[in-house]
């Protein structure tokens, strides 16, 4: 019953998302496109950072790598196919390349724990960004073009709205499958206590690497589509510290390690920054920063954590009332 | 070599010159409850850490079911059938009791089994049924100790290393724990128990190994061990009969 209701709600959201661009006009379509992109990034980050507790401070490396991988793939090999589907092969290539890169650096870097892993990832993103910027073959300094596909009359913002929407759905489905699986339970046990997890027969190394690679691939795919959506970009368009930080902040606000926390957090933060504060551009970072501090102080478990605590306290309150009556 | 589940030959561990375990031999008979006692700092937990692979051996070898396991990583030793209940309870705090135990059941030994039944069975043996849906964070010491054993037992081990499962428990809880360990043994899991509560140790152990300052000083039945002058001098302080009065 409950599952049926959840499925129906999910279907309603998807159908609403499908028809929405017809009504809301290009500005809000772009805002929602940004929301889908950012939420999908947060969900992908959460698979590693939220489920296994390995917070990456440098996930933008996979956005940048995915973007440049797609652009160079198209430059070298030409577009595969025509029409909207032309983006498919370069985007998949970008995802696979990010996955391979993650698998290569995983072994040394995932031996680091806590803040050391976080900082190491920050370092990785800086180093790769500088390489792409300064090694002339990558053209990161001058920038590269990745022309949008022929859309046959469809507005580009609508096209990317649907692509990012689809990718968000994909990320959520993958995160749900992970969370429910044996793999997901291994990640949770790693987050809670890695030594104990090993003692219970969890091959922690293997699962950590798998989560890292999966997260990297999803972010790489998102980065490649983002590159198509901007059309022309340099190193600093895609290797951006604020991308890395947003993934973390959005998860924190919504509820880190939960399934829907990253999406809720993204919705709240984008609503504040893109809609409420769009008229106060000169002070919007200041207000955003202050808000993040306040939210973290008031709700350390994020929105989902606060809701759970509220529901629990209400339930125990009811228990007490019932006890008092008997 | 039937009958011996775990054996050690010349087991030695040094940390930067300090020898924590020196040339200890042991043989744990299958389906026994085996005791390990010794003063604080004698190396009991270090010995367990060597058996589970948390530390590598400096010298010697450890055989489990006849096979040398000295080179295996911790998780493979668990999958082979060695589980451990920690001295300082290490629950997964954000997860419920049932989820904690379920992780043991999902991983552990790779043979196929009904994971849900294993979880319920482990909860029942430890007497945790009523607390199954509580998060581990708010449990009492007694419940945390039971959770350690239940989670380890859910990995379906043939050997359970129980590191001071009765520490900090009151007499009733201690009796419950002793009962629980008996049940674990009756299911065919050998138990190796570290415990300071001599009453508990002597009442349930078939044999006891005594170490002091990293050296084996005695081994035998509870009666032999408590009357051994070396054990009395190093650990018990005075003959047990006198303290009982």
XYZ file of C-alpha atoms in Angstrom:
571
model
C 0.000 0.000 0.000
C 2.621 2.449 1.154
C 4.888 1.439 -1.686
C 2.066 1.897 -4.184
C 1.419 5.408 -2.891
C 5.104 6.264 -3.138
C 5.228 4.953 -6.713
C 2.139 6.965 -7.655
C 3.661 10.105 -6.145
C 6.908 9.491 -8.023
C 5.001 9.002 -11.288
C 3.065 12.242 -10.683
C 6.316 14.149 -10.108
C 7.834 12.733 -13.288
C 4.745 13.582 -15.383
C 4.597 17.095 -13.922
C 8.285 17.532 -14.731
C 7.639 16.411 -18.317
C 4.980 19.025 -19.065
C 6.312 21.838 -16.877
C 8.536 23.600 -19.460
C 5.452 24.396 -21.566
C 4.097 26.610 -18.811
C 6.961 28.203 -16.986
C 8.992 29.922 -19.686
C 12.732 29.838 -20.393
C 13.985 31.505 -17.165
C 12.409 29.025 -14.784
C 13.193 26.169 -17.152
C 16.843 27.148 -16.759
C 16.496 27.398 -12.991
C 14.990 23.909 -12.897
C 17.665 22.635 -15.243
C 20.268 23.927 -12.781
C 18.294 22.283 -9.977
C 18.282 18.892 -11.741
C 22.005 19.155 -12.456
C 22.924 20.221 -8.907
C 20.624 17.698 -7.236
C 21.975 14.877 -9.404
C 25.523 15.885 -8.420
C 24.558 15.903 -4.753
C 22.905 12.473 -5.039
C 26.014 11.098 -6.783
C 28.311 12.633 -4.140
C 26.089 11.202 -1.415
C 26.627 7.616 -2.640
C 30.246 7.939 -1.537
C 30.144 10.730 1.058
C 26.785 10.004 2.630
C 26.612 6.224 2.510
C 30.250 5.323 3.198
C 31.228 8.501 5.093
C 34.128 9.330 2.769
C 33.603 13.049 2.182
C 35.242 14.194 -1.005
C 36.126 17.889 -1.135
C 37.227 17.596 -4.741
C 34.424 15.976 -6.697
C 34.581 18.824 -9.210
C 37.550 16.946 -10.664
C 35.047 14.548 -12.213
C 32.903 17.384 -13.592
C 35.984 18.903 -15.211
C 37.359 15.619 -16.414
C 33.985 14.589 -17.823
C 33.606 17.918 -19.639
C 37.058 17.844 -21.208
C 36.798 14.138 -21.995
C 33.595 14.711 -23.989
C 35.021 17.744 -25.806
C 38.249 15.986 -26.783
C 36.393 12.856 -27.740
C 34.284 14.867 -30.187
C 37.381 16.728 -31.469
C 39.307 13.501 -32.077
C 36.629 11.066 -33.091
C 33.901 13.366 -34.324
C 30.283 13.228 -33.216
C 28.728 9.801 -33.085
C 25.360 9.913 -34.787
C 23.191 12.937 -35.387
C 20.400 14.767 -33.676
C 20.014 14.799 -29.891
C 21.472 11.283 -29.596
C 24.859 12.560 -30.768
C 25.726 13.434 -27.180
C 25.267 9.856 -25.962
C 28.607 8.265 -26.888
C 30.836 11.207 -25.812
C 28.946 11.443 -22.524
C 29.308 7.724 -21.860
C 32.989 7.952 -22.757
C 33.371 10.756 -20.188
C 31.682 8.629 -17.514
C 33.876 5.620 -18.223
C 37.055 7.714 -18.241
C 36.169 9.233 -14.850
C 35.450 5.744 -13.526
C 38.829 4.478 -14.722
C 40.621 7.486 -13.246
C 38.806 6.977 -9.932
C 39.729 3.287 -9.909
C 43.394 4.186 -10.446
C 43.607 6.758 -7.648
C 41.243 4.839 -5.345
C 43.771 2.401 -3.961
C 46.171 4.946 -2.451
C 43.651 7.684 -1.712
C 40.971 5.599 -0.009
C 43.485 4.401 2.573
C 43.187 7.908 3.988
C 40.318 8.483 6.355
C 38.192 11.387 7.423
C 39.596 14.817 6.838
C 42.743 13.405 5.185
C 40.721 11.842 2.400
C 38.710 15.053 2.019
C 41.844 17.174 1.676
C 43.547 14.658 -0.613
C 40.573 14.892 -2.981
C 40.796 18.676 -2.846
C 44.436 18.271 -3.860
C 43.579 15.877 -6.691
C 41.058 18.342 -8.103
C 43.584 21.188 -7.937
C 46.358 19.160 -9.574
C 44.183 17.842 -12.402
C 42.696 21.315 -12.933
C 46.161 22.863 -13.194
C 47.307 20.153 -15.602
C 44.321 20.711 -17.860
C 44.940 24.435 -17.668
C 48.659 24.380 -18.407
C 49.317 21.417 -20.686
C 48.497 22.970 -24.029
C 47.092 19.774 -25.581
C 44.097 19.969 -23.243
C 43.325 23.576 -24.301
C 42.003 24.270 -20.825
C 43.445 27.785 -20.746
C 42.018 28.935 -24.066
C 38.874 26.890 -23.735
C 37.154 24.305 -25.921
C 33.916 24.248 -27.868
C 31.401 21.464 -27.539
C 28.609 22.441 -29.889
C 25.116 21.499 -28.763
C 23.473 18.775 -30.825
C 21.012 19.567 -33.623
C 17.672 19.737 -31.843
C 15.230 19.989 -34.701
C 13.511 23.115 -33.418
C 13.507 22.238 -29.726
C 14.839 25.024 -27.492
C 18.223 24.070 -25.976
C 17.038 24.909 -22.450
C 14.150 22.469 -22.867
C 16.465 19.778 -24.196
C 18.915 20.096 -21.296
C 16.042 20.361 -18.868
C 14.926 16.896 -19.950
C 18.425 15.429 -20.102
C 19.342 16.649 -16.604
C 15.910 15.621 -15.323
C 16.460 12.127 -16.711
C 19.944 11.987 -15.187
C 18.602 13.053 -11.785
C 16.046 10.267 -11.975
C 18.785 7.825 -12.965
C 21.004 8.916 -10.058
C 18.123 8.597 -7.597
C 17.207 5.116 -8.846
C 20.854 4.013 -8.624
C 21.192 5.493 -5.116
C 18.000 3.702 -4.025
C 19.203 0.391 -5.422
C 22.568 0.835 -3.717
C 20.988 1.792 -0.403
C 18.778 -1.295 -0.326
C 21.435 -3.745 -1.481
C 24.168 -5.668 0.264
C 26.595 -3.154 -1.264
C 24.731 -0.313 0.464
C 24.803 -2.068 3.810
C 28.537 -2.573 3.418
C 28.926 1.167 2.820
C 26.850 2.002 5.891
C 28.931 -0.325 8.049
C 32.090 1.358 6.709
C 30.696 4.768 7.609
C 29.720 3.642 11.096
C 32.922 1.795 11.977
C 35.323 0.493 9.377
C 37.320 -1.793 11.714
C 34.206 -3.479 12.996
C 32.911 -3.863 9.456
C 36.049 -5.819 8.548
C 35.594 -7.946 11.627
C 32.120 -8.840 10.367
C 33.496 -10.075 7.062
C 32.911 -6.921 5.000
C 35.572 -6.552 2.290
C 35.727 -2.833 3.048
C 38.412 -1.943 0.507
C 36.470 -3.400 -2.403
C 33.191 -1.702 -1.479
C 34.804 1.687 -0.885
C 36.454 1.546 -4.290
C 33.190 0.504 -5.939
C 31.326 3.440 -4.352
C 34.074 5.850 -5.363
C 34.088 4.625 -8.969
C 30.285 4.688 -9.228
C 30.098 8.199 -7.791
C 32.873 9.391 -10.127
C 31.193 7.917 -13.213
C 27.872 9.598 -12.462
C 29.529 12.955 -11.831
C 31.613 12.520 -15.008
C 28.456 11.948 -17.066
C 26.854 15.015 -15.486
C 29.976 17.079 -16.185
C 29.953 16.059 -19.849
C 26.292 17.002 -20.285
C 26.981 20.261 -18.475
C 29.758 20.925 -20.990
C 27.270 20.438 -23.838
C 24.834 22.767 -22.111
C 27.342 25.637 -21.895
C 28.853 24.976 -25.341
C 32.187 26.693 -24.678
C 34.218 26.337 -21.497
C 37.685 26.750 -19.979
C 39.322 25.038 -17.013
C 37.704 27.437 -14.592
C 34.213 26.824 -15.926
C 34.271 23.201 -14.858
C 37.049 22.699 -12.278
C 35.329 24.821 -9.661
C 35.706 24.678 -5.930
C 32.129 25.908 -5.512
C 30.867 22.825 -7.413
C 32.689 20.624 -4.892
C 31.400 22.624 -1.947
C 27.817 22.787 -3.221
C 27.571 18.998 -3.385
C 28.563 18.824 0.288
C 26.442 21.746 1.475
C 23.309 20.569 -0.365
C 23.657 17.114 1.209
C 24.291 18.606 4.650
C 21.264 20.874 4.472
C 18.910 18.130 3.325
C 20.325 15.293 5.411
C 23.584 13.589 4.570
C 23.433 9.852 3.912
C 19.670 9.875 3.353
C 18.073 9.112 -0.018
C 16.186 12.347 -0.590
C 18.158 14.718 1.650
C 20.473 15.793 -1.176
C 17.502 16.714 -3.388
C 15.697 18.592 -0.618
C 18.884 20.434 0.306
C 19.495 21.412 -3.314
C 15.917 22.648 -3.678
C 16.152 24.793 -0.545
C 19.532 26.290 -1.343
C 18.770 26.984 -4.999
C 15.427 28.524 -4.124
C 17.195 30.848 -1.731
C 20.130 31.743 -3.948
C 18.462 31.764 -7.376
C 14.992 33.023 -6.564
C 14.846 34.874 -3.250
C 18.255 36.500 -3.470
C 18.379 37.099 -7.213
C 17.857 40.841 -6.614
C 20.605 41.107 -4.006
C 23.544 39.851 -6.033
C 26.100 41.923 -4.134
C 25.290 40.388 -0.753
C 23.872 37.031 -1.777
C 26.993 35.010 -0.932
C 27.120 36.627 2.483
C 23.507 35.757 3.214
C 23.897 32.239 1.810
C 26.947 31.613 3.984
C 25.210 32.885 7.103
C 22.149 30.733 6.323
C 24.265 27.613 5.943
C 25.813 28.247 9.356
C 22.419 28.781 10.972
C 20.843 25.698 9.376
C 23.763 23.471 10.372
C 23.617 24.777 13.940
C 19.861 24.324 14.243
C 19.560 21.037 12.336
C 22.778 19.069 12.450
C 21.044 16.135 10.731
C 19.679 18.341 7.960
C 16.000 18.679 7.092
C 15.435 14.915 7.034
C 17.241 14.493 10.351
C 15.115 17.232 11.934
C 11.907 15.666 10.567
C 12.863 12.257 11.932
C 13.697 13.698 15.345
C 10.372 15.557 15.390
C 8.397 12.459 14.420
C 10.226 10.401 17.048
C 9.620 12.941 19.814
C 5.957 13.127 18.806
C 5.698 9.323 18.928
C 7.297 9.085 22.371
C 5.104 11.999 23.516
C 2.043 10.029 22.454
C 3.362 6.956 24.278
C 3.713 8.998 27.439
C 0.228 10.443 27.071
C -1.167 6.948 26.619
C 0.734 5.774 29.671
C -0.557 8.703 31.693
C -4.131 7.853 30.714
C -3.946 4.214 31.788
C 44.036 -33.447 13.712
C 40.402 -33.452 14.616
C 39.265 -31.639 17.683
C 41.556 -28.601 17.512
C 39.907 -25.592 15.884
C 42.580 -22.969 16.482
C 46.226 -23.352 17.331
C 49.175 -21.027 17.747
C 52.873 -21.843 17.649
C 55.440 -19.386 18.971
C 53.016 -16.503 18.561
C 54.984 -13.303 19.105
C 54.187 -9.629 18.695
C 56.511 -6.711 19.341
C 55.746 -3.045 18.983
C 58.922 -1.046 18.351
C 60.997 -3.162 20.713
C 58.304 -3.756 23.309
C 57.277 -7.399 23.267
C 53.577 -7.618 23.977
C 53.179 -11.335 23.268
C 56.146 -13.660 23.577
C 56.314 -17.119 22.110
C 52.824 -18.183 23.172
C 51.500 -21.611 22.144
C 47.845 -22.533 22.384
C 45.412 -25.150 21.171
C 41.695 -24.485 21.358
C 39.605 -27.649 21.345
C 36.558 -27.652 19.124
C 33.217 -26.976 20.781
C 34.758 -25.852 24.054
C 34.387 -22.710 26.045
C 37.988 -21.746 26.505
C 39.134 -19.047 28.917
C 41.930 -16.514 28.635
C 42.868 -14.659 31.801
C 45.692 -12.492 33.013
C 46.325 -9.142 34.644
C 45.566 -5.898 32.826
C 48.159 -5.294 30.145
C 49.103 -8.971 29.972
C 48.397 -9.001 26.237
C 44.968 -10.648 26.103
C 43.445 -8.179 23.677
C 46.659 -8.103 21.662
C 46.446 -11.870 21.281
C 42.879 -11.520 19.971
C 44.024 -8.763 17.640
C 46.640 -11.137 16.229
C 44.077 -13.881 15.714
C 41.656 -11.570 13.905
C 44.419 -10.033 11.817
C 44.144 -6.532 13.174
C 47.888 -6.685 13.811
C 50.370 -8.765 11.790
C 52.407 -11.366 13.668
C 56.040 -10.590 14.406
C 56.838 -14.313 14.574
C 55.090 -17.639 14.836
C 51.995 -18.925 13.108
C 48.294 -19.267 13.743
C 46.329 -22.158 12.281
C 42.569 -22.219 12.007
C 41.018 -25.596 11.165
C 44.511 -26.744 10.251
C 45.237 -23.946 7.797
C 47.762 -21.173 8.307
C 45.775 -17.932 8.422
C 48.659 -15.628 9.374
C 48.609 -13.866 6.002
C 44.847 -13.359 5.629
C 43.199 -9.941 5.997
C 40.661 -9.492 8.778
C 37.539 -9.846 6.660
C 38.734 -13.122 5.158
C 39.420 -14.532 8.624
C 35.845 -13.676 9.521
C 34.578 -15.291 6.333
C 36.612 -18.367 7.273
C 34.700 -18.510 10.564
C 36.391 -16.365 13.224
C 34.195 -13.702 14.804
C 34.910 -11.284 17.587
C 32.875 -9.422 20.176
C 34.826 -6.343 21.188
C 35.773 -5.408 24.719
C 34.823 -1.789 24.151
C 31.445 -2.104 22.453
C 31.622 -0.886 18.889
C 28.049 -0.785 17.657
C 27.067 0.961 14.432
C 25.470 3.780 16.434
C 23.096 5.244 13.837
C 21.628 1.845 12.897
C 19.019 -0.133 14.784
C 19.900 -3.252 16.745
C 18.375 -5.393 14.001
C 20.329 -3.581 11.269
C 23.521 -4.011 13.266
C 22.946 -7.736 13.471
C 21.781 -7.870 9.829
C 25.150 -6.586 8.651
C 26.765 -9.518 10.417
C 24.299 -11.869 8.743
C 24.649 -10.308 5.274
C 28.402 -10.658 5.281
C 30.317 -13.113 7.432
C 30.606 -16.608 6.029
C 29.783 -16.743 2.348
C 27.598 -19.879 2.378
C 24.014 -19.211 1.395
C 21.598 -19.048 4.296
C 18.358 -17.371 5.243
C 19.715 -14.022 6.430
C 16.474 -12.941 8.084
C 16.240 -16.166 10.066
C 19.882 -15.802 11.073
C 19.199 -12.296 12.361
C 16.160 -13.355 14.392
C 18.054 -16.343 15.726
C 21.010 -14.202 16.824
C 18.676 -11.647 18.434
C 16.890 -14.435 20.295
C 20.079 -16.077 21.551
C 21.311 -12.773 22.946
C 17.886 -11.900 24.340
C 17.626 -8.711 22.279
C 14.243 -9.330 20.692
C 12.489 -6.471 22.422
C 15.203 -3.960 21.606
C 15.506 -4.919 17.927
C 14.096 -1.688 16.527
C 15.944 0.721 18.806
C 18.984 2.551 17.491
C 22.195 1.260 19.006
C 23.104 4.739 20.210
C 20.908 4.772 23.297
C 21.416 1.215 24.555
C 22.490 0.339 28.092
C 25.838 -1.302 28.723
C 24.175 -4.679 29.177
C 22.346 -4.435 25.849
C 25.486 -3.229 24.055
C 27.395 -6.271 25.284
C 24.623 -8.536 24.046
C 24.619 -6.711 20.718
C 28.351 -7.367 20.328
C 27.769 -11.083 20.758
C 24.613 -11.182 18.613
C 26.257 -9.351 15.725
C 29.347 -11.550 15.862
C 27.190 -14.692 16.108
C 25.172 -13.563 13.062
C 28.291 -13.993 10.931
C 27.836 -17.755 11.628
C 31.316 -18.297 13.075
C 32.806 -21.580 14.171
C 34.943 -19.669 16.677
C 33.787 -16.655 18.671
C 36.379 -14.537 20.449
C 34.556 -12.797 23.275
C 36.643 -10.020 24.776
C 35.381 -9.290 28.304
C 31.682 -9.604 27.480
C 30.782 -9.248 31.168
C 32.840 -6.123 31.916
C 30.668 -3.495 33.572
C 27.674 -5.778 33.965
C 25.765 -6.380 37.180
C 25.401 -9.956 38.533
C 22.059 -10.558 36.767
C 23.377 -9.324 33.439
C 26.554 -11.362 33.920
C 24.460 -14.483 34.477
C 22.486 -13.704 31.306
C 25.680 -13.274 29.333
C 27.136 -16.538 30.635
C 23.901 -18.224 29.622
C 24.065 -16.633 26.185
C 27.652 -17.838 25.646
C 26.590 -21.356 26.622
C 23.852 -21.220 24.008
C 26.354 -20.053 21.417
C 28.565 -23.018 22.246
C 25.630 -25.418 22.175
C 25.008 -24.283 18.597
C 28.425 -25.612 17.670
C 30.451 -22.417 17.953
C 33.624 -22.672 19.977
C 33.967 -19.749 22.385
C 37.238 -18.234 23.494
C 36.532 -15.927 26.363
C 38.574 -13.195 27.988
C 37.096 -12.335 31.356
C 38.101 -10.864 34.688
C 35.079 -12.133 36.572
C 36.634 -15.330 37.967
C 33.293 -16.705 39.019
C 32.016 -16.459 35.458
C 35.225 -17.864 33.990
C 35.511 -20.833 36.311
C 31.835 -21.650 36.009
C 31.665 -21.924 32.226
C 35.160 -22.586 30.905
C 36.349 -26.086 30.092
C 39.970 -24.988 30.003
C 41.790 -21.763 30.745
C 44.973 -20.221 29.409
C 46.753 -17.729 31.661
C 49.161 -15.125 30.356
C 51.182 -12.527 32.186
C 53.363 -9.839 30.626
C 53.017 -11.488 27.234
C 54.044 -14.957 28.403
C 51.987 -18.063 28.888
C 52.235 -18.995 32.550
C 49.652 -21.744 32.905
C 47.003 -23.752 31.139
C 44.537 -26.281 32.399
C 41.116 -26.905 33.858
C 39.674 -24.138 36.054
C 40.595 -26.095 39.207
C 44.191 -26.611 38.068
C 44.591 -22.985 37.089
C 43.216 -21.340 40.231
C 45.439 -23.454 42.440
C 48.560 -22.927 40.328
C 51.000 -20.878 42.472
C 52.246 -18.910 39.446
C 48.713 -17.836 38.572
C 47.959 -16.957 42.167
C 51.091 -14.826 42.379
C 50.581 -13.035 39.055
C 46.856 -12.597 38.904
C 44.649 -13.840 41.687
C 46.731 -12.351 44.475
C 45.683 -14.917 47.038
C 44.043 -18.317 46.813
C 40.483 -17.986 45.577
C 38.997 -19.833 48.593
C 40.090 -17.029 50.894
C 38.543 -14.262 48.839
C 35.267 -16.137 48.744
C 34.757 -15.894 52.509
